[in-house]
Each structure stands twice: as C-alpha cells, then as structure tokens.
Amino acid sequence: MGYQKHFLIILISLVLTRIISGSEAPGSLVIASHCTSECGGIAIPYPFGIGEGCYYKEKDDLSSSMSITCNHTFNPPKPILGTNIQILNISLKEAEIHLNNKISFKCDKSDNSSYLSYSRINLRTFTISSSKNKFVATGCDTFAWFKGKRYGKNYSTGCMTTCNELNDVANDGRCNGVGCCQASIPDGVTNLKTKAYSYNHHIGVEFNPCSVAYPVANDAFKFSKQNLTQNLSYYLNDRPKFPVVYNWGIGTKNCSEAEKEGSRLCKNNTECINLTHEQQGLDGYRCDCKEGYSGNPYLPQGCQDIDECKENNGGCDKKAHCKNTDGGYNCECLKGYHGNGKGADGCISSNTSLKPVIITAGIGGSIVILLVVGFLLHWINGERRIKKLRESFFRQNGGLILHQKLSSMDALKIFTTQDLEIATDKYNEMNIIGRGGYGIVYKGIIPNNQLVAIKRSLKVDPGQVEQFINEILILSQINNRNVVRLLGCCLETEVPLLVYEYINNGTLYDHLNDEAKAPLFTWNIRLRIASEVAQVLSYLHTTISTPVIHRDMKSMNILLDECYTAKVADFGASRLVPVDQEPLATMVLGTLGYLDPEYMQTSELTEKSDVYSFGVVLVELLTSKKALSYQRPEVERCLAMHFLLKMKEDRLFDIIDKNIANSQGDIEQIKKVANLAKWCLFLKGEDRPTMKEVATELEGIKTMNKHPWQDPKSSFDQENDCEHILRGIPKDDDGSSGGYSGKDSDLYKRPGFISSLGGGR
C-alpha cells in the first residue's frame, strides 16, 4: 500500500512538471499567464502570439513564423512579424494574415543619377493569396518584376506601362496599361521580391520621374493620376505601404498525419481542413469551429457552444419557446399549439377545425399549381432570353458581316454553341491542351469524327469587330501547308471560339527542351523547320493581299506533325497591315525573350518585329536552349544576347547544341544559319533582312550539300520520307562525296556582312 501511494505521488509530480514546462506535444500547450492577446488595438489570436510560450511552434524548431513582436517605439504600438513587417489583421476563419508591404521604386534625378529601392518579404511558410491580391506597376516609362518561389521553383511575372503625357492617362481610376498596368498572381507563391525599372530613365516624361511596383490587396488599390507625379522625396519621406493578404497554415503535415502523430491542434467541436487551392504552396492544415460553435479552434479547450436563444428568442415563433442545445437550438411550440416553431408557418393552434384545414389545403394546392405554371413560363421565357442573348453575341462578334462575306465561298464553317459543347464534353478541364495570353485551347471531336483544337479567345472589343472578321476571313483563305488551318468559328458566345485542325506531335519548344527527344532532332530536321517557318512569315508579309504581322512568333507557337512538318499557330495577337499604311502604334504585346527591342522602345509594330522574333527561334534551333531562363547565370539569361556575345567573341560552338555540332558535314550550314540569325537580331529594324530574304537564304543553305544531279523533288531531310522519322532513324546526307560547289548567295555579298557578323569557329 505504501509503494502504491509513493508511486501515485511521483506520477502526479511528473504530469505537473510536463504541463508547467510546456513540453507536451503541440496542441496540448497551456498558454502562459503572461501572454497578451493584442498589440496596439490589433487582436493577436493563438496560434500567433507575443513572447516565448505564447505561440505555436513545431517540435524541435528553433524559430516560428507565428512569433510576433509588439514594437512599443510606436504610438500606438505596432505588431511586427519577422524583422520589420507590420501586421494589420489576423483572420482565424479564413486562415489569412494582412501585412503592410513597402513599395518598390526607381526614380531618376535631373543630374542623370537614379535611386532604386526594391521590396522583399521572405515568408517561407506563408503564401500570398492569389484571389485577394494583384501585382501593380505605375509609371510612363516602366516595367516591373514580381518574383518568388512557387512549389520549390523560381517563379516570376510582371507587366509594363508607357505613356507620352499625363493627358494620355484615364481619369476614372482604371489601370488599363497606360500609366498603370497589373498582373494576376498565381497560387502557392512565397518569398516575394518586387522590382521596378525604366526603359529610358524617364527621358521625355519628366512629369513622371519614378517607376513604382508592388503587390496589393484587391480592395486597397485605386489608381490615380497623382501616382505619376510624385518625386523621390515623397517615396523616401512618406515610405508608402500597401496591405497584402497572405495565407497561413499549421505545421507540415495534413490532418490525418497530424492526428496519428498526436500533434493536431483541432480539438473539441472543431473540424480540421487540409490546405487546398491557392494555399497549395503550403504544407499542413487549418482548424475551424463547427456550425453552432464559436471561439478559437486552435486552443486546447476547442470551440464553445453558441447560445442562440440569448437574443430575440433565437428567431423562434412568438408562440414557441427557444431551447438551446449543444451545437444548435430547438423551437418548442407552447401548450395548445403545434407545428415547427422555426418554420415560416410557425406554431398553429391545436384546436383548428377541419374547415380551415381544407381551406388551407386548397390554397396550398392552388399555390403549387401556380408555382408549376410559373416555373414553365419562366423556363420558356428563359429559353427565349438565352436565344436572344446568343443572337446578340452573334451580331456583336460580327456574325452577320461574316455570313455576308462568306455567302459566295465555302471557306469557313459556323459552329453552334451546342456543337462545341458536345465536342469538348462541356469544356471539360481534362480536354485542355494549352493555355496562353490570348485564350485557352481544348481538344475536341466534331460530328465527322475529326479531331480539332478549339480556342476560347479573349473578349473582342466591339469597336474592332470589322478587323476581327477580316482576320478570320484571311486565316480561312490562307492556303499554306505550314499554317495551322482554321476550320470554323462560333460567334454565339460572349467571346468568339475558333476551331483549328488538330496537330498531334507537340510544339518545337517541347522537342528542343526534352532531353530524350533532342538527340533525334537532327540538324536536317531543324533546318527544314526553320525554312518552312520562314516561308510562312514571308507569305504572310508579302504574298497575301493584306499583309499580316504575327507578333508572337516563338517556338511554342510552332506545332509539329508526326513527320516533323512545321505548322505555325496562334494568330491571337496578329495584326493586319494594309500595304500603304504607316507603322502601327500599338500596345506592346508578345513574349519576353522574343520581343523586338525597337518595338518595345517605340511601340511601332512592323514586319521587322517578326524578323527579330524569328531570329530568336533560329538561335533556339541552333542551341536547344530556352529564349529566357532565370535558371541560367545572369549573363546567359537572355539567349539572344548570350548568342550575340559568343558570335562577337568568335566562340560560336561554345553555345551550339552538341547533338548537331558533332556532324562535320553540317558545320558550314550551321555557321551560315548562325550568321543569318545574327542579321535578324540587329538592334535597328531597318538593318534586318526581310522575311523574303531570310526564306531565300535558308533555301540556299538547305541545298549546300546536295549533289548537282540530285532530284530537286527529293529532300535531304526526309520531307517525303516520314517512315524514317517515325522510326527515329533520320537519313543522313553524305556531304563528303560531293559538297556544295556553287557561290554564296546575295545575302553574303552585302558590304561588310561577313566581317561584321563573324563566322564562328
């Protein structure tokens, strides 16, 4: 008996020691008495806290992102996260924290000096909310970057904005790309860093000396012209900040894993929710009170029952008594009454005679009949409204004009909304085969069992309907085997739907950047693809009646069929250019890494912009490298600039893809294509060749290794021998037995061309 008493005393002592020391597993923590629940009037609920023992911390962690400092040097005091990030609000229900974020800016002074300040928030365990924030940049000579980590990999996005004078800027607070631009933020981004830059040091827009960029909560931003006229002293002295919404979670395990480990914080009357959707960049879970309960779900005691009967009798009928229950309440009718005290009819007298019951039943039956009739009328009226809406969209998107212009030709099919809903299984996400800046592409099957690609384009400006129709007509009439064929369109929806032939072998970008595919992607195939794409651009610029500038030429917009035949796609950014029209002044569109520097600087779009972009594609074909990659060192980040540097240093073969550089018979062709690429990448558009000249030169380079007696219809690169390509055994040309005996073309006779470009080595 004495031993038992002694053992009991020891056991109680051990339990008390563990509670006092706080060494229990997370979730059984007893909040210390010294913990405060607010700072400067802002609530600091657990799992956040001020001071040791007051916040949640993973076992064995030396620090915690939930630890908050109350800085009393301010009046009133300010809650601070990390080193200097001010907290504005913490939401347990939404698992969100609102932080005050400094802006990034670059200001140019009159003495040609500049001041650059960037913003950085390193919060590894918090992700910025994609639905409640946006990235904004303001200025008239501005481009800005938003960078971070997304699922463990580097991520970046950005936008640009230019304007010539303050009157160009909208006066109604719109952020429309003139003086202000904005970009969406994806889910799962942590460790934010924003930077603002200028293209021309704000020369010519002295009224706007500063470029500014920052992420901001959707409801906390409204653009104003005044944003453009602030100078450096304003940003240095006032140090503007904007609220940003972040998501947070508990721990690094999901609900079931934390439950097995015994560390889950969600206790009585709570539910555990795994982090999903825009919180996917986080590990862990969050807690919430069950319906009918309130309080802090992260505290050991869990959530407490809400007494709904305390106020206004719980909303019960006047002839009912409210009775609180655990997690809910009941409305019990008083004596002499029956029914549902919570319902709309409330409690009714138990002495009700049969006649009122019959009357009530008759009225109820009449109401049911009226409801059914009303529903049928509403359904019929709804069908009419839908039909009228489709007709309205059809007219808005130029359907009547299109029908009129197609009446004399069989060039394009007009699909209905039902046709394309059936083809895509109601636009099932499983059928998405591509996303881009100009729409989403779905794979579908139309009634004749033909595979098609269906593109949901961006909204068409009603003022540009005529131009949109002209573009559809031109694409439908293009008769070029190397352009993805437009089969038809649907104009009954708010945004037009375009139906293209389906190309089944991916993009040029896929093949160049796939380590398994690149070795089979021989020089002959690459040279043929380059020639085919050049012929298409030359055709668009010079052959058709109204020239077309593609404006987004890149390897991702060059599709390949099973025989590696090139198919140029995605004319969503293209512009029609009448022959006698001056250069187009447009908002700069395209893809970074391929954009013409002169076009970016002047906003004037010409055919030479396509030439520059095609030059980048040529460099991709030569190197099998991405046009822009933040995984590479800074000097190699932009492929075009890195390529030109290697050409200048006469070290071409340091950058050429080893899969093609080892073939001695192709060396001269590779050098000539490299020189042609460099010509296309000249800074000034007037110094670049036309696409017709480029196409001619590539045809000449292709014939270099042909025997003079070789049949011109037979191609050295298997244009007519698809079987070899499908086997993965491309046929090699034997340049050793004959070789190119002709002279260089006119391109290489241009004064200073060879000496200025360098031949590589």
CSV table of C-alpha atoms in Angstrom, one decimal, residues 215-443:
chain,number,residue,atom,x,y,z
A,215,PRO,CA,1.6,43.6,-54.7
A,216,VAL,CA,-1.6,44.9,-53.1
A,217,ALA,CA,-4.9,43.7,-51.8
A,218,ASN,CA,-7.7,44.0,-54.4
A,219,ASP,CA,-9.9,46.2,-52.3
A,220,ALA,CA,-7.0,48.5,-51.2
A,221,PHE,CA,-5.9,49.9,-54.6
A,222,LYS,CA,-7.3,52.5,-56.9
A,223,PHE,CA,-5.1,54.2,-59.5
A,224,SER,CA,-4.9,58.0,-59.7
A,225,LYS,CA,-3.1,60.3,-62.0
A,226,GLN,CA,-1.4,61.8,-58.9
A,227,ASN,CA,0.5,58.5,-58.6
A,228,LEU,CA,2.5,59.5,-61.7
A,229,THR,CA,3.7,63.0,-60.4
A,230,GLN,CA,5.3,62.0,-57.1
A,231,ASN,CA,9.1,62.5,-56.9
A,232,LEU,CA,11.9,60.8,-55.0
A,233,SER,CA,11.5,62.8,-51.8
A,234,TYR,CA,7.9,61.6,-51.5
A,235,TYR,CA,8.9,57.9,-51.6
A,236,LEU,CA,11.8,58.4,-49.3
A,237,ASN,CA,10.0,60.5,-46.7
A,238,ASP,CA,6.5,59.1,-46.7
A,239,ARG,CA,7.5,55.5,-47.5
A,240,PRO,CA,4.2,54.4,-48.8
A,241,LYS,CA,3.0,50.9,-47.9
A,242,PHE,CA,0.0,48.8,-49.1
A,243,PRO,CA,-1.8,45.9,-47.4
A,244,VAL,CA,-1.2,42.4,-48.8
A,245,VAL,CA,-3.2,39.3,-47.9
A,246,TYR,CA,-1.3,36.1,-47.1
A,247,ASN,CA,-2.5,32.5,-46.4
A,248,TRP,CA,-1.1,30.5,-43.5
A,249,GLY,CA,-1.4,27.0,-42.1
A,250,ILE,CA,-0.3,24.8,-39.2
A,251,GLY,CA,2.7,22.6,-39.3
A,252,THR,CA,4.0,20.5,-42.2
A,253,LYS,CA,1.6,17.5,-42.0
A,254,ASN,CA,-2.0,17.2,-43.2
A,255,CYS,CA,-5.0,16.5,-40.8
A,256,SER,CA,-4.7,12.7,-40.8
A,257,GLU,CA,-0.9,12.7,-40.4
A,258,ALA,CA,-1.1,15.2,-37.5
A,259,GLU,CA,-3.9,13.1,-35.9
A,260,LYS,CA,-1.8,10.0,-36.0
A,261,GLU,CA,1.2,11.8,-34.5
A,262,GLY,CA,-1.0,13.3,-31.8
A,263,SER,CA,0.0,16.9,-32.7
A,264,ARG,CA,-3.2,18.1,-34.3
A,265,LEU,CA,-4.4,21.4,-32.7
A,266,CYS,CA,-8.1,21.0,-33.8
A,267,LYS,CA,-9.9,19.7,-30.6
A,268,ASN,CA,-13.4,19.8,-29.3
A,269,ASN,CA,-16.2,21.0,-31.6
A,270,THR,CA,-13.8,21.8,-34.4
A,271,GLU,CA,-13.1,20.4,-37.9
A,272,CYS,CA,-9.7,20.0,-39.5
A,273,ILE,CA,-9.2,21.3,-43.1
A,274,ASN,CA,-6.3,20.4,-45.3
A,275,LEU,CA,-4.8,23.3,-47.2
A,276,THR,CA,-6.1,23.4,-50.8
A,277,HIS,CA,-6.5,25.6,-53.8
A,278,GLU,CA,-4.5,28.8,-53.6
A,279,GLN,CA,-2.8,27.6,-50.3
A,280,GLN,CA,-1.3,24.6,-52.2
A,281,GLY,CA,2.2,26.1,-51.8
A,282,LEU,CA,1.9,25.4,-48.0
A,283,ASP,CA,2.1,22.2,-46.1
A,284,GLY,CA,-0.2,21.5,-43.1
A,285,TYR,CA,-3.8,22.3,-42.2
A,286,ARG,CA,-6.1,24.8,-40.6
A,287,CYS,CA,-8.9,24.5,-38.0
A,288,ASP,CA,-12.4,25.9,-37.9
A,289,CYS,CA,-15.3,25.8,-35.5
A,290,LYS,CA,-18.2,23.5,-36.4
A,291,GLU,CA,-21.5,25.1,-37.1
A,292,GLY,CA,-23.2,26.2,-33.9
A,293,TYR,CA,-19.9,26.8,-32.1
A,294,SER,CA,-17.6,29.8,-31.8
A,295,GLY,CA,-14.2,30.7,-30.3
A,296,ASN,CA,-10.6,29.9,-31.1
A,297,PRO,CA,-10.4,26.4,-32.6
A,298,TYR,CA,-6.6,26.3,-32.0
A,299,LEU,CA,-6.8,26.5,-28.2
A,300,PRO,CA,-6.8,23.2,-26.2
A,301,GLN,CA,-10.4,23.7,-25.0
A,302,GLY,CA,-11.6,24.0,-28.6
A,303,CYS,CA,-14.8,25.9,-29.6
A,304,GLN,CA,-17.7,26.6,-27.3
A,305,ASP,CA,-21.4,26.2,-27.9
A,306,ILE,CA,-23.3,29.3,-29.2
A,307,ASP,CA,-26.4,30.1,-27.1
A,308,GLU,CA,-28.7,31.1,-29.9
A,309,CYS,CA,-31.6,31.7,-27.5
A,310,LYS,CA,-29.9,34.6,-25.8
A,311,GLU,CA,-31.1,37.1,-28.3
A,312,ASN,CA,-34.6,37.6,-29.9
A,313,ASN,CA,-35.8,34.1,-28.7
A,314,GLY,CA,-33.5,32.5,-31.2
A,315,GLY,CA,-35.7,33.7,-34.1
A,316,CYS,CA,-38.5,31.3,-33.0
A,317,ASP,CA,-42.2,31.9,-33.5
A,318,LYS,CA,-43.8,34.1,-30.8
A,319,LYS,CA,-45.9,31.1,-29.8
A,320,ALA,CA,-42.8,29.0,-29.3
A,321,HIS,CA,-40.1,28.7,-26.6
A,322,CYS,CA,-36.4,28.6,-27.6
A,323,LYS,CA,-34.4,25.8,-26.1
A,324,ASN,CA,-30.6,25.8,-26.6
A,325,THR,CA,-28.9,22.5,-27.5
A,326,ASP,CA,-25.2,21.5,-27.9
A,327,GLY,CA,-24.3,23.0,-31.3
A,328,GLY,CA,-27.9,24.2,-32.1
A,329,TYR,CA,-31.3,25.0,-30.7
A,330,ASN,CA,-35.0,24.0,-30.9
A,331,CYS,CA,-38.2,26.0,-31.1
A,332,GLU,CA,-40.8,24.2,-29.0
A,333,CYS,CA,-44.4,25.3,-29.5
A,334,LEU,CA,-46.2,26.4,-26.4
A,335,LYS,CA,-49.1,24.3,-24.9
A,336,GLY,CA,-52.1,24.4,-27.1
A,337,TYR,CA,-50.0,24.8,-30.3
A,338,HIS,CA,-48.2,22.5,-32.6
A,339,GLY,CA,-46.0,22.8,-35.7
A,340,ASN,CA,-42.5,23.9,-36.5
A,341,GLY,CA,-41.6,26.9,-34.4
A,342,LYS,CA,-38.6,27.6,-36.7
A,343,GLY,CA,-40.6,27.4,-39.9
A,344,ALA,CA,-42.3,30.2,-41.9
A,345,ASP,CA,-45.8,28.9,-40.7
A,346,GLY,CA,-44.7,28.9,-37.1
A,347,CYS,CA,-46.9,27.3,-34.4
A,348,ILE,CA,-50.6,26.8,-35.1
A,349,SER,CA,-53.4,26.2,-32.7
A,350,SER,CA,-54.2,22.5,-31.9
A,351,ASN,CA,-58.0,23.4,-31.9
A,352,THR,CA,-58.0,24.2,-35.5
A,353,SER,CA,-61.2,22.9,-37.1
A,354,LEU,CA,-61.3,20.7,-40.3
A,355,LYS,CA,-62.8,23.5,-42.4
A,356,PRO,CA,-59.7,25.8,-42.1
A,357,VAL,CA,-57.6,22.8,-42.8
A,358,ILE,CA,-59.4,22.1,-46.0
A,359,ILE,CA,-59.3,25.8,-47.0
A,360,THR,CA,-55.6,25.8,-46.2
A,361,ALA,CA,-55.1,22.6,-48.3
A,362,GLY,CA,-57.0,24.1,-51.2
A,363,ILE,CA,-55.0,27.3,-51.0
A,364,GLY,CA,-51.8,25.2,-50.8
A,365,GLY,CA,-52.8,23.2,-53.8
A,366,SER,CA,-53.6,26.3,-55.8
A,367,ILE,CA,-50.2,27.7,-54.9
A,368,VAL,CA,-48.5,24.6,-56.1
A,369,ILE,CA,-50.3,24.7,-59.4
A,370,LEU,CA,-49.4,28.4,-59.8
A,371,LEU,CA,-45.8,27.6,-59.0
A,372,VAL,CA,-45.7,24.9,-61.6
A,373,VAL,CA,-47.3,27.1,-64.2
A,374,GLY,CA,-44.9,30.0,-63.2
A,375,PHE,CA,-41.9,27.6,-63.5
A,376,LEU,CA,-42.9,26.6,-67.0
A,377,LEU,CA,-43.5,30.2,-68.1
A,378,HIS,CA,-40.1,31.2,-66.6
A,379,TRP,CA,-38.4,28.3,-68.3
A,380,ILE,CA,-39.9,29.2,-71.7
A,381,ASN,CA,-39.0,32.8,-71.1
A,382,GLY,CA,-35.5,31.8,-70.1
A,383,GLU,CA,-35.0,29.8,-73.2
A,384,ARG,CA,-36.1,32.8,-75.2
A,385,ARG,CA,-33.7,35.1,-73.3
A,386,ILE,CA,-30.8,32.6,-73.9
A,387,LYS,CA,-31.7,32.6,-77.6
A,388,LYS,CA,-31.8,36.4,-77.8
A,389,LEU,CA,-28.5,36.6,-75.9
A,390,ARG,CA,-26.9,34.2,-78.4
A,391,GLU,CA,-28.2,36.3,-81.3
A,392,SER,CA,-26.9,39.4,-79.6
A,393,PHE,CA,-23.4,37.9,-79.2
A,394,PHE,CA,-23.6,36.7,-82.8
A,395,ARG,CA,-24.3,40.2,-84.0
A,396,GLN,CA,-21.8,41.7,-81.5
A,397,ASN,CA,-19.0,39.4,-82.7
A,398,GLY,CA,-19.7,40.2,-86.4
A,399,GLY,CA,-21.7,37.1,-87.3
A,400,LEU,CA,-23.9,39.0,-89.8
A,401,ILE,CA,-20.9,40.5,-91.5
A,402,LEU,CA,-19.2,37.2,-91.7
A,403,HIS,CA,-22.2,35.4,-93.2
A,404,GLN,CA,-22.5,38.2,-95.8
A,405,LYS,CA,-18.8,37.9,-96.8
A,406,LEU,CA,-18.9,34.1,-96.8
A,407,SER,CA,-22.1,33.8,-98.9
A,408,SER,CA,-20.1,33.4,-102.1
A,409,MET,CA,-17.5,30.9,-100.8
A,410,ASP,CA,-17.3,27.7,-98.9
A,411,ALA,CA,-14.3,28.7,-96.8
A,412,LEU,CA,-15.4,28.5,-93.2
A,413,LYS,CA,-18.0,26.6,-91.1
A,414,ILE,CA,-20.1,28.5,-88.5
A,415,PHE,CA,-20.5,26.2,-85.4
A,416,THR,CA,-23.2,26.5,-82.8
A,417,THR,CA,-22.6,26.5,-79.1
A,418,GLN,CA,-24.1,23.1,-78.8
A,419,ASP,CA,-21.7,21.7,-81.4
A,420,LEU,CA,-18.7,22.8,-79.5
A,421,GLU,CA,-20.1,21.9,-76.0
A,422,ILE,CA,-20.6,18.3,-77.3
A,423,ALA,CA,-17.1,18.3,-79.0
A,424,THR,CA,-15.3,19.3,-75.7
A,425,ASP,CA,-17.6,17.4,-73.2
A,426,LYS,CA,-18.8,20.8,-72.0
A,427,TYR,CA,-15.3,22.2,-71.9
A,428,ASN,CA,-14.0,19.5,-69.5
A,429,GLU,CA,-10.7,20.5,-68.0
A,430,MET,CA,-9.4,17.1,-69.0
A,431,ASN,CA,-9.6,18.3,-72.6
A,432,ILE,CA,-7.4,21.4,-72.1
A,433,ILE,CA,-4.3,21.1,-74.2
A,434,GLY,CA,-2.9,24.6,-73.9
A,435,ARG,CA,-3.2,28.0,-72.1
A,436,GLY,CA,-1.7,31.3,-73.3
A,437,GLY,CA,-2.0,35.0,-73.1
A,438,TYR,CA,-4.8,35.1,-75.7
A,439,GLY,CA,-7.0,32.2,-74.6
A,440,ILE,CA,-7.4,28.5,-73.7
A,441,VAL,CA,-7.2,25.7,-76.2
A,442,TYR,CA,-9.3,22.5,-75.9
A,443,LYS,CA,-9.1,19.2,-77.8
